[in-house]
Coordinates of N, CA and C and ligand atoms in Angstrom, one line a residue:
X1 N 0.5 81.0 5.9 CA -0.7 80.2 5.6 C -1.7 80.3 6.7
X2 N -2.9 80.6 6.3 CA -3.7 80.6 7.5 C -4.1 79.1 8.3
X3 N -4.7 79.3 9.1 CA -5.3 78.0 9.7 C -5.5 76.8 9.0
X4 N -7.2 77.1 8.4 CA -7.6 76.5 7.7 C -6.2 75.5 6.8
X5 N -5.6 76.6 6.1 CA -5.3 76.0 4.8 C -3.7 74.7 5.7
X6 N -3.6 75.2 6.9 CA -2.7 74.7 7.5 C -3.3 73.4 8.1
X7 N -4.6 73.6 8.8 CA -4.7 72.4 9.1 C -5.6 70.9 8.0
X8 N -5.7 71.4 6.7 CA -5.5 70.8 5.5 C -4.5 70.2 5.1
X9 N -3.1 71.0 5.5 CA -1.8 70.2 4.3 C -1.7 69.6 5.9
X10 N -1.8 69.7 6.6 CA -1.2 68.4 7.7 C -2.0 67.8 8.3
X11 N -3.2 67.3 7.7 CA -4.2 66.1 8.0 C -3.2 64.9 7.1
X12 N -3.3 64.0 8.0 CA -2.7 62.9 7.2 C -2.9 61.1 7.8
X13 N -3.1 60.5 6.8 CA -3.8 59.1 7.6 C -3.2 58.5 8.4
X14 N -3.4 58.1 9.7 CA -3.0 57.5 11.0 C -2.9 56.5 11.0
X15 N -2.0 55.7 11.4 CA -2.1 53.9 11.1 C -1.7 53.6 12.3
X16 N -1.6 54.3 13.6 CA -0.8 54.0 14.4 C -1.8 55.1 16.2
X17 N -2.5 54.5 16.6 CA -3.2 55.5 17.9 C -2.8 54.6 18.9
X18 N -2.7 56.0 20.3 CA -2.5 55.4 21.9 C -3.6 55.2 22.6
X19 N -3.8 54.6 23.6 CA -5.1 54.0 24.5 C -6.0 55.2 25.2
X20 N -5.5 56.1 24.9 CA -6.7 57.6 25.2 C -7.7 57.5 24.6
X21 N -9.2 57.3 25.8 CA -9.8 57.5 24.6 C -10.4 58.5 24.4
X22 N -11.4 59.1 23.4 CA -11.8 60.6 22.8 C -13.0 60.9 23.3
X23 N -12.7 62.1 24.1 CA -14.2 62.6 24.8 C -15.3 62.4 23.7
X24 N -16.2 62.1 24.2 CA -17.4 62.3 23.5 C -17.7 63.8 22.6
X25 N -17.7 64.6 23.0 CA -18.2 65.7 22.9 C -17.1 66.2 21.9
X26 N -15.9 65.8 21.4 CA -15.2 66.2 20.5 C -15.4 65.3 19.1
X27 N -15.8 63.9 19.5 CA -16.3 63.3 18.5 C -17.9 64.2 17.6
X28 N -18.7 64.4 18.7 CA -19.7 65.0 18.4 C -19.6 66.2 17.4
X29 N -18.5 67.2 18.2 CA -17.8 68.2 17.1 C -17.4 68.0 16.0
X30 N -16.9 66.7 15.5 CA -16.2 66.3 14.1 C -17.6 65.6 13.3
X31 N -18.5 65.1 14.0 CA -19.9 64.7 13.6 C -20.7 66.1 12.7
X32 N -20.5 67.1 13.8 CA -21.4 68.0 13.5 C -20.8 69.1 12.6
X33 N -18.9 68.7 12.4 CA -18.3 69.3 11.1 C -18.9 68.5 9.4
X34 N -18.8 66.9 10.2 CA -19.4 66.3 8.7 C -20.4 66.7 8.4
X35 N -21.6 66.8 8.8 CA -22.9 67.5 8.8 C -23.0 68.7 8.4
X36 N -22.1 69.6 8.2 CA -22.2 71.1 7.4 C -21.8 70.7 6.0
X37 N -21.3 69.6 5.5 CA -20.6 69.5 4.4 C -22.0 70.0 3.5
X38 N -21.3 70.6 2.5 CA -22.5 70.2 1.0 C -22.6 69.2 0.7
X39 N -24.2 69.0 0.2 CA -24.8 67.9 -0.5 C -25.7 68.0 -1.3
X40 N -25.9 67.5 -2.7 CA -26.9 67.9 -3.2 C -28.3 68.1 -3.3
X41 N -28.9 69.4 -3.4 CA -30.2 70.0 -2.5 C -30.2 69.6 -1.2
X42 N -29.1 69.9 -0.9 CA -29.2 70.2 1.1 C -29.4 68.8 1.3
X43 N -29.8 67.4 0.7 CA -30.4 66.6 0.9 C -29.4 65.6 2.4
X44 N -28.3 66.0 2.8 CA -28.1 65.5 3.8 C -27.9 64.1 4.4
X45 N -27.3 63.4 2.9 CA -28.2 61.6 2.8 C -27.2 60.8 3.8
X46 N -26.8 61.2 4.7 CA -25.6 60.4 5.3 C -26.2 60.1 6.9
X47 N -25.9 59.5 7.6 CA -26.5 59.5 9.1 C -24.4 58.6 9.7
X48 N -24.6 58.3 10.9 CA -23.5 58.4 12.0 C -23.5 57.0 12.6
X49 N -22.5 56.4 12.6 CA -22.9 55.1 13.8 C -21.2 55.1 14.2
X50 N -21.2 55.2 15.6 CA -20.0 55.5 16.5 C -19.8 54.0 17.3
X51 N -18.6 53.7 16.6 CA -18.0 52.0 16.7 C -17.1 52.3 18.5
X52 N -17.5 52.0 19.9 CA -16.3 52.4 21.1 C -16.4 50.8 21.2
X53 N -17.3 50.1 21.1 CA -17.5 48.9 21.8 C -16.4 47.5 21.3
X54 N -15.1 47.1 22.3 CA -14.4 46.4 22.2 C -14.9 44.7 21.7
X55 N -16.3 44.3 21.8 CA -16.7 42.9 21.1 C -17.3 43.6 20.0
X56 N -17.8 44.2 19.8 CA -18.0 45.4 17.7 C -16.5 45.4 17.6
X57 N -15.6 45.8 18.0 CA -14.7 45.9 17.1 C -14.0 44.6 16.5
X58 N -14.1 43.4 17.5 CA -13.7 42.8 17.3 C -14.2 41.5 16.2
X59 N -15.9 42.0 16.3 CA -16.8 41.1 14.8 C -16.2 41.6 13.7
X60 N -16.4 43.1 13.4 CA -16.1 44.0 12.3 C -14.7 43.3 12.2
X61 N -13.4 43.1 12.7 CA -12.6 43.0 12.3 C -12.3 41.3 11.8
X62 N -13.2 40.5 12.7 CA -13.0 39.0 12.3 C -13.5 39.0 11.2
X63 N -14.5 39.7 10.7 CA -15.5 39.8 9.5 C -14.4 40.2 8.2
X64 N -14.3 41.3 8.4 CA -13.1 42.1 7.2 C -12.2 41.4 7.1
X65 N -11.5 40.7 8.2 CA -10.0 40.1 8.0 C -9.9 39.8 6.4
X66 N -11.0 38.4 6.2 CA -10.4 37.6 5.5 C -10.4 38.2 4.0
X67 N -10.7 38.7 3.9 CA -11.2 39.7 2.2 C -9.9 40.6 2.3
X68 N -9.6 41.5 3.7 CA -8.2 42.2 4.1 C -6.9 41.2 3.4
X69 N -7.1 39.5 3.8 CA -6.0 39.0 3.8 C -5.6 38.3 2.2
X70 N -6.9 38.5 1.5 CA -7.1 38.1 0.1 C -6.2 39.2 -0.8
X71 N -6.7 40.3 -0.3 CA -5.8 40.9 -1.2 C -4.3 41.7 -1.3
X72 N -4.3 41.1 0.5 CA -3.2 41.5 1.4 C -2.3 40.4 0.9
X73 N -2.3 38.9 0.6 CA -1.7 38.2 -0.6 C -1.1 37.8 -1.3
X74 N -2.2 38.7 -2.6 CA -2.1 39.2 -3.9 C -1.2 40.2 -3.6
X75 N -1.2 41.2 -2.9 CA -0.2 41.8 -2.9 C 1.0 41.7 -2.7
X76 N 1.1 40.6 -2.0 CA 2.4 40.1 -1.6 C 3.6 39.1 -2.5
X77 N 2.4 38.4 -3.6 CA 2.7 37.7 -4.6 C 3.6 38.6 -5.9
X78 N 3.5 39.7 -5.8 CA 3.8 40.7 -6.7 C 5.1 41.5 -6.1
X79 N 6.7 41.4 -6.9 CA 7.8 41.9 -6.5 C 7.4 43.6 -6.4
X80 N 6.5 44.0 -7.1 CA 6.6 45.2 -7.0 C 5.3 46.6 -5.9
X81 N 4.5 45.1 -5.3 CA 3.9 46.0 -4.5 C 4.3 44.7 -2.9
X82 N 5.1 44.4 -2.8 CA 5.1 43.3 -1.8 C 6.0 44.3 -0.5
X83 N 7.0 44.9 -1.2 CA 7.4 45.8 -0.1 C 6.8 47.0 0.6
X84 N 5.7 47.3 0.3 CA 5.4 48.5 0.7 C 4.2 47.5 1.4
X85 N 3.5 46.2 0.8 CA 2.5 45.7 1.8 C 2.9 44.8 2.6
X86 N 4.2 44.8 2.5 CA 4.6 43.4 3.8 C 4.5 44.6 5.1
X87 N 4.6 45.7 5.5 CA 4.8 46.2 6.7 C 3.2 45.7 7.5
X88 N 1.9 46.0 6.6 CA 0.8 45.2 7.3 C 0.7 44.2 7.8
X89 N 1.7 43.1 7.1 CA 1.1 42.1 7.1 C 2.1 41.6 8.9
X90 N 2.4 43.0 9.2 CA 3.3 42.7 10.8 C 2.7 43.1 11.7
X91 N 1.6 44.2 11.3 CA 0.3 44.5 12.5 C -0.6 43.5 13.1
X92 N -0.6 43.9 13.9 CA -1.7 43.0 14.8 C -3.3 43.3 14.2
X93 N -3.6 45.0 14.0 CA -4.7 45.3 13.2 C -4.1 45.8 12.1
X94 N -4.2 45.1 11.0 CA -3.9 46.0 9.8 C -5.3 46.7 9.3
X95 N -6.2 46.4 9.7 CA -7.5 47.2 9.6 C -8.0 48.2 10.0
X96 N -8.2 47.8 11.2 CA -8.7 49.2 11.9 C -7.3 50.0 13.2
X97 N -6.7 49.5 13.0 CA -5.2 49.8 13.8 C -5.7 50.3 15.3
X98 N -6.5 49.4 15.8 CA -6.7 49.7 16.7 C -7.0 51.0 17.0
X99 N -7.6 51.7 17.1 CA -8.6 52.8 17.0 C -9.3 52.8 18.1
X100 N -9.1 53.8 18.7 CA -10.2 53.7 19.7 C -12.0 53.7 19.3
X101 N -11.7 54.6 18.2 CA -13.2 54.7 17.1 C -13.5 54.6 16.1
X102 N -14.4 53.9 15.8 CA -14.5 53.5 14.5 C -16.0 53.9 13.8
X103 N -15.9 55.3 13.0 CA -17.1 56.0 12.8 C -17.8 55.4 11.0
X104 N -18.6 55.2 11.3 CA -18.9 54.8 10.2 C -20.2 56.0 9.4
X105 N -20.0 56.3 8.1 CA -21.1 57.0 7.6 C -22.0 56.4 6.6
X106 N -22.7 56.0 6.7 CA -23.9 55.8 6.0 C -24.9 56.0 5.0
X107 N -25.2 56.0 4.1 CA -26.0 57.1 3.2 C -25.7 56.4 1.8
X108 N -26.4 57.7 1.4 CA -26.5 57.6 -0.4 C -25.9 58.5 -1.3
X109 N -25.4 58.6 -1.7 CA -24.7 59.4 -2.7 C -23.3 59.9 -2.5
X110 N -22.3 58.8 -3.3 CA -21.0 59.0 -3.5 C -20.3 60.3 -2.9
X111 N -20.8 61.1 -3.8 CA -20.2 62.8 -3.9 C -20.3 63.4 -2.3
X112 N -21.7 63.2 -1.9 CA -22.1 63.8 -0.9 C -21.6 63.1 0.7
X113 N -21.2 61.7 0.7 CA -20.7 61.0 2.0 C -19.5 61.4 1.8
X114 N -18.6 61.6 0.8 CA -17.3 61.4 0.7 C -16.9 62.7 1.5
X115 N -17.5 64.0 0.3 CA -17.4 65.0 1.1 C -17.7 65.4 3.1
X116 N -18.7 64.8 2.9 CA -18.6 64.9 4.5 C -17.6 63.9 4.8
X117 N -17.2 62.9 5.0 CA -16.3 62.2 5.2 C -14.8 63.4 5.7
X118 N -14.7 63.9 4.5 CA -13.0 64.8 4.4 C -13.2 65.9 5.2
X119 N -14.6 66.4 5.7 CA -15.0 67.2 6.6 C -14.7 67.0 8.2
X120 N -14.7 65.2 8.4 CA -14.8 64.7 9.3 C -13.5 65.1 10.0
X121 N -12.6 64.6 8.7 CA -10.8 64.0 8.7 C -10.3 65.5 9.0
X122 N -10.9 66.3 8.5 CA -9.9 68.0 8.8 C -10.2 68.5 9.5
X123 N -11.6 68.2 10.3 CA -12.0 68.6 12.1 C -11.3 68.0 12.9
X124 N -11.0 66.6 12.0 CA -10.1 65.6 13.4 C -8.8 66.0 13.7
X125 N -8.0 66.5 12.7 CA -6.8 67.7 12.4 C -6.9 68.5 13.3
X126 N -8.2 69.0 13.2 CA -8.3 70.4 14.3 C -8.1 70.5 16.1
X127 N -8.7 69.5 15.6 CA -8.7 69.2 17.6 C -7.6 68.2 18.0
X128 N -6.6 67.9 16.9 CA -5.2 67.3 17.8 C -5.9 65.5 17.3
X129 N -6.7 65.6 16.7 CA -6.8 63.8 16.5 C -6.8 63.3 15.6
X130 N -6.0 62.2 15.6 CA -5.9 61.5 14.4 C -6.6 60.8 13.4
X131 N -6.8 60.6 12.4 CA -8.0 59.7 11.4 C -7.3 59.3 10.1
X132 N -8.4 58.3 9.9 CA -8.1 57.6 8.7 C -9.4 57.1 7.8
X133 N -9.3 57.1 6.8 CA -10.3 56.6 5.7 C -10.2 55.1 5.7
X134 N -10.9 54.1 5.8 CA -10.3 52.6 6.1 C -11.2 51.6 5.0
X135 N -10.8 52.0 3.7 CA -12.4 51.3 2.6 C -12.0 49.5 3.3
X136 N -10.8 49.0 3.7 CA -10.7 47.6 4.1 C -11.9 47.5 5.3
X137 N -11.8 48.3 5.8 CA -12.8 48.4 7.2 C -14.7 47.9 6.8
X138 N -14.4 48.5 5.5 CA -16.1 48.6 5.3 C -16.6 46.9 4.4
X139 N -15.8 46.1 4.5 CA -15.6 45.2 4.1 C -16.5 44.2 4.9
X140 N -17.7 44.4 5.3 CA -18.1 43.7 6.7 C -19.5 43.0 6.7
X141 N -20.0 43.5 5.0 CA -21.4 43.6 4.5 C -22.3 42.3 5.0
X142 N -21.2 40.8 4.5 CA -21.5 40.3 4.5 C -22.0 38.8 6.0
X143 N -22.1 40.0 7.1 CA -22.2 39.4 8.3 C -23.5 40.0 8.9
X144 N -24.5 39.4 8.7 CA -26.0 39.8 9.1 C -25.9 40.6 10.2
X145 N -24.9 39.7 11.6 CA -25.6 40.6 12.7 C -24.6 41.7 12.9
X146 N -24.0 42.1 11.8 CA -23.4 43.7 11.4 C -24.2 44.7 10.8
X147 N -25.0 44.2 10.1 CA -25.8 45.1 9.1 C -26.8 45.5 10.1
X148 N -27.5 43.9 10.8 CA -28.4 44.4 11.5 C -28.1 45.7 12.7
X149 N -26.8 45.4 13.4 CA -26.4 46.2 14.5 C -26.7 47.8 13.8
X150 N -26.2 47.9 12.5 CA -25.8 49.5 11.6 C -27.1 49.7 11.1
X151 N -27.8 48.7 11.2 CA -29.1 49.2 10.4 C -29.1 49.5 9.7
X152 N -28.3 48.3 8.5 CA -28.0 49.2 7.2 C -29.7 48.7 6.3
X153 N -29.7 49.3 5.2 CA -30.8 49.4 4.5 C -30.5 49.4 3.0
X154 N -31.1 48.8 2.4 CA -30.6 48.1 0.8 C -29.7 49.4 0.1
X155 N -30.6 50.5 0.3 CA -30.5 51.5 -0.3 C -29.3 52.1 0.3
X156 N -28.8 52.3 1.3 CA -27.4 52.7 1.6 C -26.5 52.3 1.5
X157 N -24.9 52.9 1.2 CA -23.7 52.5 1.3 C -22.9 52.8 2.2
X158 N -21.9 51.8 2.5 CA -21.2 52.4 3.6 C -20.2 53.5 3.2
X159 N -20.1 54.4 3.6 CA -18.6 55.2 3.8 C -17.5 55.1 4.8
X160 N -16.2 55.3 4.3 CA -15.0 54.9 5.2 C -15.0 53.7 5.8
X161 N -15.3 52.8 7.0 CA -15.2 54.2 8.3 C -14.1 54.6 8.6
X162 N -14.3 55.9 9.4 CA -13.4 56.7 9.4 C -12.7 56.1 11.1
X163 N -11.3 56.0 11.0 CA -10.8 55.9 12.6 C -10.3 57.1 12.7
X164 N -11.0 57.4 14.4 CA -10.1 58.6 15.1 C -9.4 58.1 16.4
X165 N -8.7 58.9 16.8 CA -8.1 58.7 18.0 C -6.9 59.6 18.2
X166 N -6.0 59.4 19.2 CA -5.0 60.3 19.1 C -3.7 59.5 18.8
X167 N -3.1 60.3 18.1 CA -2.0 59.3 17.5 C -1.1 59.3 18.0
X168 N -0.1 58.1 18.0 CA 0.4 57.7 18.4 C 2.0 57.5 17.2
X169 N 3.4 58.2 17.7 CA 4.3 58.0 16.6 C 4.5 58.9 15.1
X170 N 4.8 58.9 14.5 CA 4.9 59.5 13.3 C 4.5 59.3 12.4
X171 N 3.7 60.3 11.9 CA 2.2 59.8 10.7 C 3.6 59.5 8.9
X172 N 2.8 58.7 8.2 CA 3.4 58.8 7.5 C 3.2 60.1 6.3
X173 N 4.6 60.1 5.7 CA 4.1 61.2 4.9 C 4.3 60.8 3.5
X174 N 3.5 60.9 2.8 CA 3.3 60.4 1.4 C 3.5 61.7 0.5
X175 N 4.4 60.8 -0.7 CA 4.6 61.8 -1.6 C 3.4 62.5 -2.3
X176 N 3.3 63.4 -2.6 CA 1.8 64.5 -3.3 C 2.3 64.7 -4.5
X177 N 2.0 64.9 -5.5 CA 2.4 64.8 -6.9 C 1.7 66.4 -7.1
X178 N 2.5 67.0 -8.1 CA 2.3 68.9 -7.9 C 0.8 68.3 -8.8
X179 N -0.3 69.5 -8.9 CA -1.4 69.6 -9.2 C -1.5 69.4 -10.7
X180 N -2.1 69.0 -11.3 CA -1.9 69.3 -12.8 C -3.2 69.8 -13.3
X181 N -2.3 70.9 -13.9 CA -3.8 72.5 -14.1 C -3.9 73.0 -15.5
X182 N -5.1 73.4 -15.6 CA -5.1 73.7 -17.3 C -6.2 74.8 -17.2
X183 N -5.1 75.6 -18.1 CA -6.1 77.2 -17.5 C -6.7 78.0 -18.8
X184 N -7.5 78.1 -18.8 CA -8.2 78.2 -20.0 C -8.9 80.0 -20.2
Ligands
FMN201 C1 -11.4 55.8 -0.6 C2 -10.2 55.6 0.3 C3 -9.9 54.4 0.8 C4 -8.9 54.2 1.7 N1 -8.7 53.0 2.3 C5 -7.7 52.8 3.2 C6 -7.5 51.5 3.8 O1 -8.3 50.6 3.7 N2 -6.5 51.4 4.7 C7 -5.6 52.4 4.9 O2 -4.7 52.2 5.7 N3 -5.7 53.6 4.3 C8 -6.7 53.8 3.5 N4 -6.9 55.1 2.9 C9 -6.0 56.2 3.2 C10 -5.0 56.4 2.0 O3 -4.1 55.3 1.9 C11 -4.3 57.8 2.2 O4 -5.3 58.8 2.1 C12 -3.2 58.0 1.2 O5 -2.2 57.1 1.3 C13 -2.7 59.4 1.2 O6 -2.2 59.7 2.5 P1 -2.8 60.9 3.4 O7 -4.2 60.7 3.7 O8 -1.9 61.0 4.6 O9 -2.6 62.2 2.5 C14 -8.0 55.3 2.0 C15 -8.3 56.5 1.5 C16 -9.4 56.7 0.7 C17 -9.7 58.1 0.2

């Protein structure tokens, strides 16, 4: 298997990073991987906001918790999803799992953030770092002096955010279900 396709099947979501934290200049690299993604007519609709700051992490998380714990719950009320979500409910962050970074993307169009997004997650692969997609994370809308800090704008949506860091322990490995293909 070449590279590429190698460092694809072993990107996998991190729920678990150690207190190192990530040069600059490698985050920059995984920035400027999302930034090659395609988008439609080049249009580029996404921009960057890089979460290091220990009182930001800690609004974003007081903010998310409670919507986190609403359906963290619900989930728990249910015999058949209660065991797989009781292990959260034993973290300290079940959100952002402590992350050293918490990158948020920005923008307009579904298709086009996502993909950079997955761009982000298989450069973080590349360089030995861990990441995660966190939609609980983006849960934060409704805290003015968040929006204000991100500068978010009517018109934009959040994507992810994405945590990187270096991981810490053994990523979990989730079952993949074979492709289902229809060849015509
Ligand atoms: C749209 C989206 C939202 C996600 N939100 C969360 C989240 O809030 N918390 C979390 O721990 N993982 C989240 N994940 C990660 C998925 O749980 C993960 O991708 C899935 O279990 C497959 O594991 P893998 O990424 O290692 O292949 C999200 C992934 C996607 C694409």
């Amino acid at each position: 298997m070449n590279l590429v396709l190698k460092t694809i099947k072993n990107r996998r979501s991190w729920r678990s990073y150690d207190d190192r934290n990530v040069p600059k200049d490698l985050i920059e690299t995984i920035i400027s991987a999302g930034n090659e993604a395609p988008s439609g007519g080049n249009s580029q609709s996404w921009r960057f906001v890089v979460v290091e700051s220990e009182t930001m992490r800690k609004k974003l998380f007081e903010t998310a918790y409670p919507k986190w714990k609403k359906i963290y719950d619900n989930l728990m009320s249910k015999p058949e999803t209660a065991k797989e979500a009781e292990k959260y409910g034993k973290m300290e962050d079940p959100i952002y799992y402590k992350a050293p970074i918490i990158l948020f993307v920005l923008g307009r169009g579904a298709v086009n953030c996502s993909l950079c997004c997955e761009n982000m997650m298989i450069a973080a692969e590349s360089l030995g770092l861990g990441s995660c997609y966190v939609y609980f994370g983006s849960l934060i809308k409704d805290n003015q002096e968040i929006v204000h800090v991100l500068e978010l704008d009517e018109k934009e949506e959040i994507y992810g955010p994405i945590l990187l860091g270096y991981p810490k322990g053994k990523p979990e490995i989730p079952l993949k279900k074979e492709p289902k293909i229809k060849w015509i």
